[in-house]
Amino acid sequence: MLLYPGLTLLDLIGPQTVFSWFANIHLVWKNVDPVVSDTGIGIQPSCTFETCPSELDILFVPGGFGQQQLMDDAEVLAFLADRAATSKYVTSVCSGSLLLGAAGLLKGYKATSHWATRDALSAFGAEPVDARVVVDRNRITGGGVTAGIDFGLVLLARLRGEEAAKLTQLAMEYDPEPPFLSGSPKTADSLTIQQATAFMVLHAAKQAERLPHRAAT
């Protein structure tokens, strides 16, 4: 599971919680210094690009406003391309799919992302799909943030069987009943969509101010 400054914590923790019941998880970044997420919570990498195993069942990329700084980061993109070649599944949640696209890993594949970034996938040769989880061969992508749990359960079912995924869903008591019908542009009213869009732009700017300047690569 790729880490980077400014990643969306829930993008990572949702799938990580699902996988943790059955998998050995590697949290990887350029170094082993704590990585600060969008909420300010630090995450300790367990390995670096150099020490990460060369063959993985799952290569996973979370989204987050920090993703924007990595779109032309040669070291990150090279790592993703290298591990993707030997991974059983190449995956992402939220805007993490844009990083997969930038690494050349979604060309000719159907994929999804957060609703605000989904259409940008076409710039990388992917076919954007408006869905919670999209499976296209060994590429599995999840929509925005909370879709990470759905994504994790879909992938767990493929790796460990449907029964394992079902018991995990129950153990997590994943039975969402959202209090408002505003969780998707398909159900939210136009004013809420406008306000959410403006809020995300403002939040992205604030996050960018907090992120460290990227070292030259």
GROMACS .gro file of C-alpha atoms in nm, residues 52-197:
model
  146
   52CYS     CA    1   0.936  -0.358  -0.069
   53PRO     CA    2   0.888  -0.718  -0.191
   54SER     CA    3   0.917  -0.750  -0.567
   55GLU     CA    4   0.607  -0.968  -0.605
   56LEU     CA    5   0.279  -0.860  -0.446
   57ASP     CA    6  -0.075  -0.991  -0.447
   58ILE     CA    7  -0.205  -0.634  -0.441
   59LEU     CA    8  -0.048  -0.305  -0.547
   60PHE     CA    9  -0.267  -0.038  -0.391
   61VAL     CA   10  -0.267   0.341  -0.430
   62PRO     CA   11  -0.488   0.565  -0.214
   63GLY     CA   12  -0.607   0.906  -0.321
   64GLY     CA   13  -0.564   1.243  -0.158
   65PHE     CA   14  -0.472   1.599  -0.240
   66GLY     CA   15  -0.104   1.505  -0.205
   67GLN     CA   16  -0.146   1.289  -0.513
   68GLN     CA   17  -0.120   1.598  -0.730
   69GLN     CA   18   0.246   1.648  -0.635
   70LEU     CA   19   0.332   1.296  -0.748
   71MET     CA   20   0.189   1.301  -1.099
   72ASP     CA   21   0.531   1.370  -1.251
   73ASP     CA   22   0.744   1.218  -0.974
   74ALA     CA   23   0.970   0.983  -1.168
   75GLU     CA   24   1.067   0.778  -0.862
   76VAL     CA   25   0.708   0.711  -0.758
   77LEU     CA   26   0.586   0.636  -1.110
   78ALA     CA   27   0.878   0.402  -1.176
   79PHE     CA   28   0.806   0.213  -0.853
   80LEU     CA   29   0.439   0.170  -0.946
   81ALA     CA   30   0.520   0.053  -1.298
   82ASP     CA   31   0.780  -0.192  -1.170
   83ARG     CA   32   0.562  -0.355  -0.904
   84ALA     CA   33   0.255  -0.355  -1.128
   85ALA     CA   34   0.437  -0.585  -1.368
   86THR     CA   35   0.450  -0.861  -1.106
   87SER     CA   36   0.139  -0.791  -0.894
   88LYS     CA   37  -0.174  -1.004  -0.918
   89TYR     CA   38  -0.396  -0.697  -0.884
   90VAL     CA   39  -0.320  -0.331  -0.957
   91THR     CA   40  -0.562  -0.120  -0.759
   92SER     CA   41  -0.660   0.218  -0.621
   93VAL     CA   42  -0.926   0.413  -0.436
   94CYS     CA   43  -1.039   0.768  -0.507
   95SER     CA   44  -0.789   0.984  -0.698
   96GLY     CA   45  -0.523   0.717  -0.656
   97SER     CA   46  -0.636   0.595  -0.996
   98LEU     CA   47  -0.488   0.911  -1.148
   99LEU     CA   48  -0.147   0.803  -1.021
  100LEU     CA   49  -0.197   0.463  -1.179
  101GLY     CA   50  -0.287   0.644  -1.498
  102ALA     CA   51   0.019   0.867  -1.480
  103ALA     CA   52   0.231   0.553  -1.446
  104GLY     CA   53   0.078   0.418  -1.768
  105LEU     CA   54  -0.112   0.142  -1.589
  106LEU     CA   55  -0.472   0.215  -1.694
  107LYS     CA   56  -0.444   0.257  -2.069
  108GLY     CA   57  -0.718   0.049  -2.227
  109TYR     CA   58  -0.884  -0.028  -1.893
  110LYS     CA   59  -1.214   0.076  -1.741
  111ALA     CA   60  -1.162   0.259  -1.412
  112THR     CA   61  -1.323   0.489  -1.161
  113SER     CA   62  -1.220   0.759  -0.917
  114HIS     CA   63  -1.373   1.027  -0.695
  115TRP     CA   64  -1.658   1.193  -0.882
  116ALA     CA   65  -1.462   1.519  -0.901
  117THR     CA   66  -1.165   1.356  -1.075
  118ARG     CA   67  -1.319   1.063  -1.261
  119ASP     CA   68  -1.338   1.226  -1.605
  120ALA     CA   69  -0.965   1.305  -1.589
  121LEU     CA   70  -0.894   0.933  -1.630
  122SER     CA   71  -0.958   0.961  -2.003
  123ALA     CA   72  -0.638   1.166  -2.036
  124PHE     CA   73  -0.446   0.849  -1.949
  125GLY     CA   74  -0.623   0.626  -2.198
  126ALA     CA   75  -0.863   0.481  -1.942
  127GLU     CA   76  -1.240   0.456  -1.981
  128PRO     CA   77  -1.404   0.640  -1.688
  129VAL     CA   78  -1.694   0.451  -1.529
  130ASP     CA   79  -1.944   0.595  -1.283
  131ALA     CA   80  -1.948   0.310  -1.031
  132ARG     CA   81  -1.856   0.239  -0.672
  133VAL     CA   82  -1.607  -0.032  -0.772
  134VAL     CA   83  -1.483  -0.117  -1.122
  135VAL     CA   84  -1.317  -0.447  -1.208
  136ASP     CA   85  -1.141  -0.479  -1.545
  137ARG     CA   86  -0.918  -0.783  -1.562
  138ASN     CA   87  -0.659  -0.735  -1.287
  139ARG     CA   88  -0.726  -0.363  -1.249
  140ILE     CA   89  -0.966  -0.287  -0.963
  141THR     CA   90  -1.047   0.074  -0.880
  142GLY     CA   91  -1.274   0.224  -0.617
  143GLY     CA   92  -1.464   0.550  -0.616
  144GLY     CA   93  -1.426   0.828  -0.363
  145VAL     CA   94  -1.303   0.778  -0.006
  146THR     CA   95  -1.573   0.561   0.158
  147ALA     CA   96  -1.583   0.335  -0.148
  148GLY     CA   97  -1.258   0.192  -0.014
  149ILE     CA   98  -1.446  -0.050   0.210
  150ASP     CA   99  -1.660  -0.177  -0.079
  151PHE     CA  100  -1.346  -0.201  -0.290
  152GLY     CA  101  -1.167  -0.396  -0.018
  153LEU     CA  102  -1.448  -0.647   0.019
  154VAL     CA  103  -1.471  -0.702  -0.357
  155LEU     CA  104  -1.097  -0.766  -0.377
  156LEU     CA  105  -1.095  -0.985  -0.066
  157ALA     CA  106  -1.364  -1.204  -0.220
  158ARG     CA  107  -1.143  -1.258  -0.523
  159LEU     CA  108  -0.835  -1.343  -0.318
  160ARG     CA  109  -0.983  -1.538  -0.027
  161GLY     CA  110  -1.332  -1.630  -0.140
  162GLU     CA  111  -1.679  -1.487  -0.089
  163GLU     CA  112  -1.723  -1.640   0.257
  164ALA     CA  113  -1.412  -1.462   0.385
  165ALA     CA  114  -1.543  -1.133   0.250
  166LYS     CA  115  -1.890  -1.189   0.396
  167LEU     CA  116  -1.761  -1.268   0.745
  168THR     CA  117  -1.529  -0.967   0.730
  169GLN     CA  118  -1.819  -0.742   0.633
  170LEU     CA  119  -2.020  -0.870   0.928
  171ALA     CA  120  -1.726  -0.849   1.170
  172MET     CA  121  -1.683  -0.485   1.066
  173GLU     CA  122  -2.062  -0.434   1.088
  174TYR     CA  123  -2.046  -0.270   0.749
  175ASP     CA  124  -2.415  -0.195   0.692
  176PRO     CA  125  -2.424   0.173   0.598
  177GLU     CA  126  -2.738   0.381   0.644
  178PRO     CA  127  -2.634   0.734   0.546
  179PRO     CA  128  -2.839   1.004   0.718
  180PHE     CA  129  -2.865   1.216   0.403
  181LEU     CA  130  -2.914   1.144   0.034
  182SER     CA  131  -2.620   1.363  -0.063
  183GLY     CA  132  -2.343   1.106  -0.092
  184SER     CA  133  -2.331   1.116  -0.471
  185PRO     CA  134  -2.384   1.379  -0.740
  186LYS     CA  135  -2.665   1.155  -0.862
  187THR     CA  136  -2.863   1.213  -0.541
  188ALA     CA  137  -2.733   1.547  -0.407
  189ASP     CA  138  -2.906   1.873  -0.500
  190SER     CA  139  -2.730   2.125  -0.721
  191LEU     CA  140  -2.653   2.368  -0.437
  192THR     CA  141  -2.485   2.096  -0.231
  193ILE     CA  142  -2.277   1.993  -0.533
  194GLN     CA  143  -2.164   2.352  -0.588
  195GLN     CA  144  -2.077   2.400  -0.222
  196ALA     CA  145  -1.892   2.067  -0.202
  197THR     CA  146  -1.691   2.150  -0.512
   0.00000   0.00000   0.00000
